[in-house]
Amino acid sequence: MLSEAQQKHVLELVKETRSLIYREMGKEKVTVKGAADYVTNVDFAVQDFLKSRLEQEFPQIAMIAEEKENRNLSPEKSYWILDPIDGTTNLIQDYHMSAVALGLYEAGEVTFGVVYNPFTEELFHAVKGGGAFLNGEPIHVSGLSDFKDAVVSFGSSPYEKERAKDLFPVFYRVFMKCADFRRTGSAALDLCYVACGRQHAFLEQNLKPWDYSAGSVILTEAGGTVTTWSGEALPYLRNSDVLACAAQFQETLRELL
């Protein structure tokens, strides 16, 4: 577990990426990795910066990150789990719904997480057992009681469009029971928006560890629940379906999946 001083230091490192992101966006280069799957020089610059600085400060903690190979992972070890830019397609389109997401995995759970949107300068963070915060102020999931008034966000799995024929009937069932949908293009931000009450639930299939790790501890520390679609604990070191919500809506959503 990070000390309070270490937590503050990591938060400052993540906030330092803002100037780097803006600088690199000025010379943007986009590489296509797959269908609707992109990486830019911004992703690599942020990853290289945080990897270098974290290795200096915490040499005993390895890193799992989107733009690197992640082999021989052990659940007994500690890892930083990094998405240098969650919402790369948004970044390319100048949509300003992208975030740096960094979680700390220790002995089977994520104990610290930070999600930072450099465009809005909103920094969400949490430490296990210590609560969740937005720019230093405590946050909590919504106390909304009726699901018909709920705003639900979803991920459409754009890298695997063959899932659409099975996913969209699920989305239809949820949509018909809630107030409205949101589609931000950033799982990390969706989890944080549920954590602070802007949204009431989020669901997506086959998310990678760096998509959901940081946001999951922020959400749980804000009083929410996050599991697989079948109700199991998140695995963190492998891909997973994610169902996240204010606790009072978990049963309703599980019945609709």
PDB file of C-alpha atoms in Angstrom:
ATOM      1  CA  MET A   1       0.000   0.000   0.000  1.00  0.00           C
ATOM      2  CA  LEU A   2       1.319   3.435  -0.904  1.00  0.00           C
ATOM      3  CA  SER A   3       1.983   5.923   1.870  1.00  0.00           C
ATOM      4  CA  GLU A   4       0.123   9.227   1.780  1.00  0.00           C
ATOM      5  CA  ALA A   5       3.256  10.989   0.551  1.00  0.00           C
ATOM      6  CA  GLN A   6       3.716   8.418  -2.217  1.00  0.00           C
ATOM      7  CA  GLN A   7       0.097   8.784  -3.279  1.00  0.00           C
ATOM      8  CA  LYS A   8       0.482  12.552  -3.597  1.00  0.00           C
ATOM      9  CA  HIS A   9       3.677  12.103  -5.592  1.00  0.00           C
ATOM     10  CA  VAL A  10       2.006   9.731  -8.061  1.00  0.00           C
ATOM     11  CA  LEU A  11      -0.930  12.114  -8.481  1.00  0.00           C
ATOM     12  CA  GLU A  12       1.487  14.912  -9.319  1.00  0.00           C
ATOM     13  CA  LEU A  13       3.275  12.716 -11.861  1.00  0.00           C
ATOM     14  CA  VAL A  14      -0.006  11.952 -13.592  1.00  0.00           C
ATOM     15  CA  LYS A  15      -0.951  15.646 -13.646  1.00  0.00           C
ATOM     16  CA  GLU A  16       2.410  16.426 -15.251  1.00  0.00           C
ATOM     17  CA  THR A  17       1.269  14.540 -18.354  1.00  0.00           C
ATOM     18  CA  ARG A  18      -1.041  17.410 -19.319  1.00  0.00           C
ATOM     19  CA  SER A  19       1.677  19.584 -20.843  1.00  0.00           C
ATOM     20  CA  LEU A  20       3.191  16.536 -22.520  1.00  0.00           C
ATOM     21  CA  ILE A  21      -0.156  15.581 -24.042  1.00  0.00           C
ATOM     22  CA  TYR A  22      -0.778  19.058 -25.442  1.00  0.00           C
ATOM     23  CA  ARG A  23       2.747  19.258 -26.840  1.00  0.00           C
ATOM     24  CA  GLU A  24       2.545  15.866 -28.519  1.00  0.00           C
ATOM     25  CA  MET A  25      -0.903  16.599 -29.940  1.00  0.00           C
ATOM     26  CA  GLY A  26       0.714  19.382 -31.944  1.00  0.00           C
ATOM     27  CA  LYS A  27       2.634  16.778 -33.954  1.00  0.00           C
ATOM     28  CA  GLU A  28       0.043  14.023 -33.876  1.00  0.00           C
ATOM     29  CA  LYS A  29       0.847  10.747 -35.629  1.00  0.00           C
ATOM     30  CA  VAL A  30      -1.753   7.995 -35.772  1.00  0.00           C
ATOM     31  CA  THR A  31      -1.108   4.289 -36.278  1.00  0.00           C
ATOM     32  CA  VAL A  32      -3.929   1.829 -36.934  1.00  0.00           C
ATOM     33  CA  LYS A  33      -3.597  -1.287 -34.758  1.00  0.00           C
ATOM     34  CA  GLY A  34      -6.862  -2.899 -35.838  1.00  0.00           C
ATOM     35  CA  ALA A  35     -10.510  -2.190 -36.579  1.00  0.00           C
ATOM     36  CA  ALA A  36     -11.361   1.099 -34.800  1.00  0.00           C
ATOM     37  CA  ASP A  37      -8.181   0.589 -32.744  1.00  0.00           C
ATOM     38  CA  TYR A  38      -5.562   3.342 -32.866  1.00  0.00           C
ATOM     39  CA  VAL A  39      -2.383   4.423 -31.131  1.00  0.00           C
ATOM     40  CA  THR A  40      -0.752   7.843 -31.364  1.00  0.00           C
ATOM     41  CA  ASN A  41       2.558   9.406 -30.446  1.00  0.00           C
ATOM     42  CA  VAL A  42       0.682  10.868 -27.469  1.00  0.00           C
ATOM     43  CA  ASP A  43       0.036   7.373 -26.074  1.00  0.00           C
ATOM     44  CA  PHE A  44       3.702   6.437 -26.384  1.00  0.00           C
ATOM     45  CA  ALA A  45       4.948   9.712 -24.923  1.00  0.00           C
ATOM     46  CA  VAL A  46       2.732   9.455 -21.840  1.00  0.00           C
ATOM     47  CA  GLN A  47       3.593   5.800 -21.349  1.00  0.00           C
ATOM     48  CA  ASP A  48       7.330   6.395 -21.671  1.00  0.00           C
ATOM     49  CA  PHE A  49       7.204   9.321 -19.254  1.00  0.00           C
ATOM     50  CA  LEU A  50       5.262   7.519 -16.529  1.00  0.00           C
ATOM     51  CA  LYS A  51       7.133   4.260 -16.957  1.00  0.00           C
ATOM     52  CA  SER A  52      10.480   6.019 -16.569  1.00  0.00           C
ATOM     53  CA  ARG A  53       9.446   8.085 -13.557  1.00  0.00           C
ATOM     54  CA  LEU A  54       7.677   5.252 -11.765  1.00  0.00           C
ATOM     55  CA  GLU A  55      10.613   2.909 -12.289  1.00  0.00           C
ATOM     56  CA  GLN A  56      12.866   5.497 -10.662  1.00  0.00           C
ATOM     57  CA  GLU A  57      10.578   5.937  -7.666  1.00  0.00           C
ATOM     58  CA  PHE A  58       9.304   2.369  -7.317  1.00  0.00           C
ATOM     59  CA  PRO A  59      11.879   0.014  -8.851  1.00  0.00           C
ATOM     60  CA  GLN A  60      10.260  -3.012  -7.205  1.00  0.00           C
ATOM     61  CA  ILE A  61       6.952  -2.537  -9.062  1.00  0.00           C
ATOM     62  CA  ALA A  62       6.707  -3.678 -12.689  1.00  0.00           C
ATOM     63  CA  MET A  63       4.312  -2.167 -15.231  1.00  0.00           C
ATOM     64  CA  ILE A  64       1.470  -3.540 -17.304  1.00  0.00           C
ATOM     65  CA  ALA A  65       0.520  -1.078 -20.030  1.00  0.00           C
ATOM     66  CA  GLU A  66      -1.463  -0.930 -23.244  1.00  0.00           C
ATOM     67  CA  GLU A  67       1.407  -0.156 -25.594  1.00  0.00           C
ATOM     68  CA  LYS A  68       3.808  -2.858 -24.413  1.00  0.00           C
ATOM     69  CA  GLU A  69       4.056  -6.622 -24.205  1.00  0.00           C
ATOM     70  CA  ASN A  70       2.792  -8.002 -20.932  1.00  0.00           C
ATOM     71  CA  ARG A  71       4.174 -11.496 -20.432  1.00  0.00           C
ATOM     72  CA  ASN A  72       4.629 -13.886 -17.524  1.00  0.00           C
ATOM     73  CA  LEU A  73       2.317 -11.979 -15.206  1.00  0.00           C
ATOM     74  CA  SER A  74       2.032 -13.352 -11.687  1.00  0.00           C
ATOM     75  CA  PRO A  75      -0.941 -12.646  -9.382  1.00  0.00           C
ATOM     76  CA  GLU A  76       1.474 -12.631  -6.448  1.00  0.00           C
ATOM     77  CA  LYS A  77       3.456  -9.655  -7.747  1.00  0.00           C
ATOM     78  CA  SER A  78       2.728  -5.925  -7.709  1.00  0.00           C
ATOM     79  CA  TYR A  79       2.120  -4.014 -10.932  1.00  0.00           C
ATOM     80  CA  TRP A  80       1.296  -0.558 -12.136  1.00  0.00           C
ATOM     81  CA  ILE A  81      -1.538  -0.982 -14.657  1.00  0.00           C
ATOM     82  CA  LEU A  82      -1.456   1.911 -17.114  1.00  0.00           C
ATOM     83  CA  ASP A  83      -3.583   3.154 -19.965  1.00  0.00           C
ATOM     84  CA  PRO A  84      -1.614   6.180 -21.185  1.00  0.00           C
ATOM     85  CA  ILE A  85      -4.611   7.455 -23.116  1.00  0.00           C
ATOM     86  CA  ASP A  86      -7.964   5.815 -22.534  1.00  0.00           C
ATOM     87  CA  GLY A  87     -10.122   7.129 -25.350  1.00  0.00           C
ATOM     88  CA  THR A  88      -7.567   7.398 -28.156  1.00  0.00           C
ATOM     89  CA  THR A  89     -10.265   7.702 -30.824  1.00  0.00           C
ATOM     90  CA  ASN A  90     -11.681  10.659 -28.869  1.00  0.00           C
ATOM     91  CA  LEU A  91      -8.201  12.183 -28.736  1.00  0.00           C
ATOM     92  CA  ILE A  92      -7.794  11.882 -32.500  1.00  0.00           C
ATOM     93  CA  GLN A  93     -11.184  13.543 -33.037  1.00  0.00           C
ATOM     94  CA  ASP A  94     -10.423  16.344 -30.546  1.00  0.00           C
ATOM     95  CA  TYR A  95     -13.401  15.182 -28.496  1.00  0.00           C
ATOM     96  CA  HIS A  96     -11.791  15.903 -25.097  1.00  0.00           C
ATOM     97  CA  MET A  97     -13.108  12.729 -23.460  1.00  0.00           C
ATOM     98  CA  SER A  98      -9.797  10.974 -22.874  1.00  0.00           C
ATOM     99  CA  ALA A  99      -7.919  10.127 -19.716  1.00  0.00           C
ATOM    100  CA  VAL A 100      -4.676   8.862 -18.274  1.00  0.00           C
ATOM    101  CA  ALA A 101      -5.591   5.857 -16.101  1.00  0.00           C
ATOM    102  CA  LEU A 102      -3.156   4.328 -13.612  1.00  0.00           C
ATOM    103  CA  GLY A 103      -3.892   1.622 -11.061  1.00  0.00           C
ATOM    104  CA  LEU A 104      -1.709  -0.210  -8.556  1.00  0.00           C
ATOM    105  CA  TYR A 105      -2.293  -3.956  -8.370  1.00  0.00           C
ATOM    106  CA  GLU A 106      -1.134  -5.692  -5.193  1.00  0.00           C
ATOM    107  CA  ALA A 107      -1.765  -9.309  -4.178  1.00  0.00           C
ATOM    108  CA  GLY A 108      -4.912  -9.840  -6.183  1.00  0.00           C
ATOM    109  CA  GLU A 109      -6.568  -6.429  -5.875  1.00  0.00           C
ATOM    110  CA  VAL A 110      -6.178  -2.845  -7.021  1.00  0.00           C
ATOM    111  CA  THR A 111      -5.311  -0.713  -3.988  1.00  0.00           C
ATOM    112  CA  PHE A 112      -4.832   2.685  -5.639  1.00  0.00           C
ATOM    113  CA  GLY A 113      -6.187   4.311  -8.766  1.00  0.00           C
ATOM    114  CA  VAL A 114      -6.036   7.646 -10.551  1.00  0.00           C
ATOM    115  CA  VAL A 115      -7.919   8.761 -13.663  1.00  0.00           C
ATOM    116  CA  TYR A 116      -7.025  12.165 -15.097  1.00  0.00           C
ATOM    117  CA  ASN A 117      -8.711  14.038 -17.931  1.00  0.00           C
ATOM    118  CA  PRO A 118      -6.155  16.661 -19.017  1.00  0.00           C
ATOM    119  CA  PHE A 119      -8.744  18.596 -21.023  1.00  0.00           C
ATOM    120  CA  THR A 120     -11.125  19.224 -18.133  1.00  0.00           C
ATOM    121  CA  GLU A 121      -8.355  18.945 -15.502  1.00  0.00           C
ATOM    122  CA  GLU A 122     -10.531  16.582 -13.483  1.00  0.00           C
ATOM    123  CA  LEU A 123      -8.464  14.166 -11.431  1.00  0.00           C
ATOM    124  CA  PHE A 124     -10.255  11.237  -9.815  1.00  0.00           C
ATOM    125  CA  HIS A 125      -8.380   9.070  -7.344  1.00  0.00           C
ATOM    126  CA  ALA A 126      -8.895   6.550  -4.578  1.00  0.00           C
ATOM    127  CA  VAL A 127      -6.912   4.362  -2.217  1.00  0.00           C
ATOM    128  CA  LYS A 128      -8.393   1.162  -0.843  1.00  0.00           C
ATOM    129  CA  GLY A 129     -10.060   1.919   2.468  1.00  0.00           C
ATOM    130  CA  GLY A 130      -9.552   5.656   2.109  1.00  0.00           C
ATOM    131  CA  GLY A 131     -12.469   6.881   0.013  1.00  0.00           C
ATOM    132  CA  ALA A 132     -12.702   8.357  -3.490  1.00  0.00           C
ATOM    133  CA  PHE A 133     -12.045  11.922  -4.569  1.00  0.00           C
ATOM    134  CA  LEU A 134     -12.444  14.357  -7.467  1.00  0.00           C
ATOM    135  CA  ASN A 135      -9.830  17.125  -7.365  1.00  0.00           C
ATOM    136  CA  GLY A 136      -9.407  16.430  -3.674  1.00  0.00           C
ATOM    137  CA  GLU A 137     -13.102  16.532  -2.762  1.00  0.00           C
ATOM    138  CA  PRO A 138     -14.903  13.342  -1.619  1.00  0.00           C
ATOM    139  CA  ILE A 139     -17.285  11.732  -4.098  1.00  0.00           C
ATOM    140  CA  HIS A 140     -20.007   9.112  -3.765  1.00  0.00           C
ATOM    141  CA  VAL A 141     -22.292   7.220  -6.105  1.00  0.00           C
ATOM    142  CA  SER A 142     -25.819   8.507  -6.619  1.00  0.00           C
ATOM    143  CA  GLY A 143     -28.541   7.641  -4.157  1.00  0.00           C
ATOM    144  CA  LEU A 144     -31.143   7.550  -6.937  1.00  0.00           C
ATOM    145  CA  SER A 145     -33.723   4.913  -6.057  1.00  0.00           C
ATOM    146  CA  ASP A 146     -35.682   4.290  -9.252  1.00  0.00           C
ATOM    147  CA  PHE A 147     -33.892   2.713 -12.234  1.00  0.00           C
ATOM    148  CA  LYS A 148     -36.331   4.343 -14.651  1.00  0.00           C
ATOM    149  CA  ASP A 149     -34.563   7.639 -13.864  1.00  0.00           C
ATOM    150  CA  ALA A 150     -31.051   6.225 -14.259  1.00  0.00           C
ATOM    151  CA  VAL A 151     -28.481   7.295 -16.861  1.00  0.00           C
ATOM    152  CA  VAL A 152     -26.490   4.289 -18.085  1.00  0.00           C
ATOM    153  CA  SER A 153     -23.264   4.338 -20.074  1.00  0.00           C
ATOM    154  CA  PHE A 154     -22.101   1.472 -22.249  1.00  0.00           C
ATOM    155  CA  GLY A 155     -19.202   0.365 -24.405  1.00  0.00           C
ATOM    156  CA  SER A 156     -20.058  -1.013 -27.835  1.00  0.00           C
ATOM    157  CA  SER A 157     -16.886  -3.135 -28.230  1.00  0.00           C
ATOM    158  CA  PRO A 158     -15.907  -1.377 -31.484  1.00  0.00           C
ATOM    159  CA  TYR A 159     -12.772  -3.550 -31.875  1.00  0.00           C
ATOM    160  CA  GLU A 160     -15.001  -6.634 -32.074  1.00  0.00           C
ATOM    161  CA  LYS A 161     -18.020  -5.585 -34.071  1.00  0.00           C
ATOM    162  CA  GLU A 162     -19.111  -9.201 -34.436  1.00  0.00           C
ATOM    163  CA  ARG A 163     -20.306  -8.918 -30.824  1.00  0.00           C
ATOM    164  CA  ALA A 164     -22.946  -6.368 -31.843  1.00  0.00           C
ATOM    165  CA  LYS A 165     -25.642  -8.905 -32.737  1.00  0.00           C
ATOM    166  CA  ASP A 166     -25.548 -10.238 -29.166  1.00  0.00           C
ATOM    167  CA  LEU A 167     -24.763  -6.977 -27.357  1.00  0.00           C
ATOM    168  CA  PHE A 168     -27.349  -4.653 -28.832  1.00  0.00           C
ATOM    169  CA  PRO A 169     -30.352  -6.711 -27.690  1.00  0.00           C
ATOM    170  CA  VAL A 170     -28.913  -6.375 -24.163  1.00  0.00           C
ATOM    171  CA  PHE A 171     -28.528  -2.633 -24.598  1.00  0.00           C
ATOM    172  CA  TYR A 172     -32.102  -2.447 -25.876  1.00  0.00           C
ATOM    173  CA  ARG A 173     -33.449  -4.188 -22.773  1.00  0.00           C
ATOM    174  CA  VAL A 174     -31.503  -1.849 -20.488  1.00  0.00           C
ATOM    175  CA  PHE A 175     -32.469   1.237 -22.499  1.00  0.00           C
ATOM    176  CA  MET A 176     -36.164   0.423 -22.232  1.00  0.00           C
ATOM    177  CA  LYS A 177     -35.910   0.317 -18.429  1.00  0.00           C
ATOM    178  CA  CYS A 178     -33.664   3.353 -17.753  1.00  0.00           C
ATOM    179  CA  ALA A 179     -33.941   7.076 -18.511  1.00  0.00           C
ATOM    180  CA  ASP A 180     -31.229   7.350 -21.151  1.00  0.00           C
ATOM    181  CA  PHE A 181     -27.867   6.112 -22.413  1.00  0.00           C
ATOM    182  CA  ARG A 182     -24.440   7.724 -22.664  1.00  0.00           C
ATOM    183  CA  ARG A 183     -21.516   6.602 -24.823  1.00  0.00           C
ATOM    184  CA  THR A 184     -18.303   8.415 -23.899  1.00  0.00           C
ATOM    185  CA  GLY A 185     -15.662   6.211 -25.520  1.00  0.00           C
ATOM    186  CA  SER A 186     -13.614   6.004 -22.307  1.00  0.00           C
ATOM    187  CA  ALA A 187     -14.298   3.178 -19.866  1.00  0.00           C
ATOM    188  CA  ALA A 188     -12.062   4.801 -17.257  1.00  0.00           C
ATOM    189  CA  LEU A 189     -14.111   8.002 -17.303  1.00  0.00           C
ATOM    190  CA  ASP A 190     -17.390   6.078 -17.330  1.00  0.00           C
ATOM    191  CA  LEU A 191     -16.400   4.283 -14.128  1.00  0.00           C
ATOM    192  CA  CYS A 192     -15.492   7.606 -12.528  1.00  0.00           C
ATOM    193  CA  TYR A 193     -18.723   9.226 -13.676  1.00  0.00           C
ATOM    194  CA  VAL A 194     -20.673   6.453 -11.964  1.00  0.00           C
ATOM    195  CA  ALA A 195     -18.483   7.015  -8.894  1.00  0.00           C
ATOM    196  CA  CYS A 196     -19.387  10.705  -8.677  1.00  0.00           C
ATOM    197  CA  GLY A 197     -23.080  10.277  -9.518  1.00  0.00           C
ATOM    198  CA  ARG A 198     -23.139  11.734 -13.029  1.00  0.00           C
ATOM    199  CA  GLN A 199     -24.113   8.308 -14.338  1.00  0.00           C
ATOM    200  CA  HIS A 200     -25.677   5.402 -12.513  1.00  0.00           C
ATOM    201  CA  ALA A 201     -24.268   2.368 -14.304  1.00  0.00           C
ATOM    202  CA  PHE A 202     -21.754   1.278 -16.935  1.00  0.00           C
ATOM    203  CA  LEU A 203     -21.436  -1.965 -18.861  1.00  0.00           C
ATOM    204  CA  GLU A 204     -19.049  -3.270 -21.473  1.00  0.00           C
ATOM    205  CA  GLN A 205     -17.622  -6.606 -22.585  1.00  0.00           C
ATOM    206  CA  ASN A 206     -14.019  -7.755 -22.943  1.00  0.00           C
ATOM    207  CA  LEU A 207     -12.271  -4.758 -21.440  1.00  0.00           C
ATOM    208  CA  LYS A 208      -8.520  -4.973 -20.934  1.00  0.00           C
ATOM    209  CA  PRO A 209      -6.997  -4.565 -17.450  1.00  0.00           C
ATOM    210  CA  TRP A 210      -5.796  -1.020 -18.145  1.00  0.00           C
ATOM    211  CA  ASP A 211      -9.327  -0.024 -19.185  1.00  0.00           C
ATOM    212  CA  TYR A 212     -10.953  -0.894 -15.884  1.00  0.00           C
ATOM    213  CA  SER A 213      -8.364  -1.278 -13.094  1.00  0.00           C
ATOM    214  CA  ALA A 214      -7.927   2.327 -11.962  1.00  0.00           C
ATOM    215  CA  GLY A 215     -11.605   3.198 -12.278  1.00  0.00           C
ATOM    216  CA  SER A 216     -12.735   0.101 -10.398  1.00  0.00           C
ATOM    217  CA  VAL A 217     -11.118   1.086  -7.097  1.00  0.00           C
ATOM    218  CA  ILE A 218     -12.390   4.645  -7.490  1.00  0.00           C
ATOM    219  CA  LEU A 219     -15.927   3.340  -7.965  1.00  0.00           C
ATOM    220  CA  THR A 220     -15.863   0.861  -5.081  1.00  0.00           C
ATOM    221  CA  GLU A 221     -14.391   3.456  -2.734  1.00  0.00           C
ATOM    222  CA  ALA A 222     -17.219   5.784  -3.789  1.00  0.00           C
ATOM    223  CA  GLY A 223     -19.752   3.190  -2.614  1.00  0.00           C
ATOM    224  CA  GLY A 224     -20.465   1.477  -5.933  1.00  0.00           C
ATOM    225  CA  THR A 225     -20.122  -2.099  -7.089  1.00  0.00           C
ATOM    226  CA  VAL A 226     -18.121  -3.469  -9.996  1.00  0.00           C
ATOM    227  CA  THR A 227     -18.074  -7.105 -11.120  1.00  0.00           C
ATOM    228  CA  THR A 228     -18.023  -9.230 -14.231  1.00  0.00           C
ATOM    229  CA  TRP A 229     -21.352  -9.642 -16.015  1.00  0.00           C
ATOM    230  CA  SER A 230     -21.785 -12.954 -14.194  1.00  0.00           C
ATOM    231  CA  GLY A 231     -21.249 -11.286 -10.813  1.00  0.00           C
ATOM    232  CA  GLU A 232     -17.695 -12.439 -10.142  1.00  0.00           C
ATOM    233  CA  ALA A 233     -14.774 -10.357  -8.893  1.00  0.00           C
ATOM    234  CA  LEU A 234     -12.710  -8.643 -11.595  1.00  0.00           C
ATOM    235  CA  PRO A 235      -9.556 -10.568 -12.559  1.00  0.00           C
ATOM    236  CA  TYR A 236      -7.344  -7.462 -13.137  1.00  0.00           C
ATOM    237  CA  LEU A 237      -4.548  -9.317 -14.963  1.00  0.00           C
ATOM    238  CA  ARG A 238      -6.705 -10.362 -17.923  1.00  0.00           C
ATOM    239  CA  ASN A 239      -9.597  -9.132 -20.018  1.00  0.00           C
ATOM    240  CA  SER A 240     -13.024  -9.001 -18.408  1.00  0.00           C
ATOM    241  CA  ASP A 241     -16.621  -7.990 -18.921  1.00  0.00           C
ATOM    242  CA  VAL A 242     -17.474  -5.137 -16.565  1.00  0.00           C
ATOM    243  CA  LEU A 243     -20.760  -4.305 -14.875  1.00  0.00           C
ATOM    244  CA  ALA A 244     -20.447  -1.220 -12.684  1.00  0.00           C
ATOM    245  CA  CYS A 245     -23.216   0.620 -10.900  1.00  0.00           C
ATOM    246  CA  ALA A 246     -24.593   2.200  -7.783  1.00  0.00           C
ATOM    247  CA  ALA A 247     -25.235  -0.836  -5.578  1.00  0.00           C
ATOM    248  CA  GLN A 248     -29.028  -0.455  -5.572  1.00  0.00           C
ATOM    249  CA  PHE A 249     -29.175  -1.167  -9.319  1.00  0.00           C
ATOM    250  CA  GLN A 250     -26.983  -4.271  -9.499  1.00  0.00           C
ATOM    251  CA  GLU A 251     -29.826  -6.794  -9.242  1.00  0.00           C
ATOM    252  CA  THR A 252     -31.935  -4.936 -11.824  1.00  0.00           C
ATOM    253  CA  LEU A 253     -29.077  -4.844 -14.327  1.00  0.00           C
ATOM    254  CA  ARG A 254     -28.115  -8.483 -13.805  1.00  0.00           C
ATOM    255  CA  GLU A 255     -31.672  -9.485 -14.698  1.00  0.00           C
ATOM    256  CA  LEU A 256     -31.443  -7.520 -17.956  1.00  0.00           C
ATOM    257  CA  LEU A 257     -28.118  -8.937 -19.194  1.00  0.00           C
TER     258      LEU A 257
END
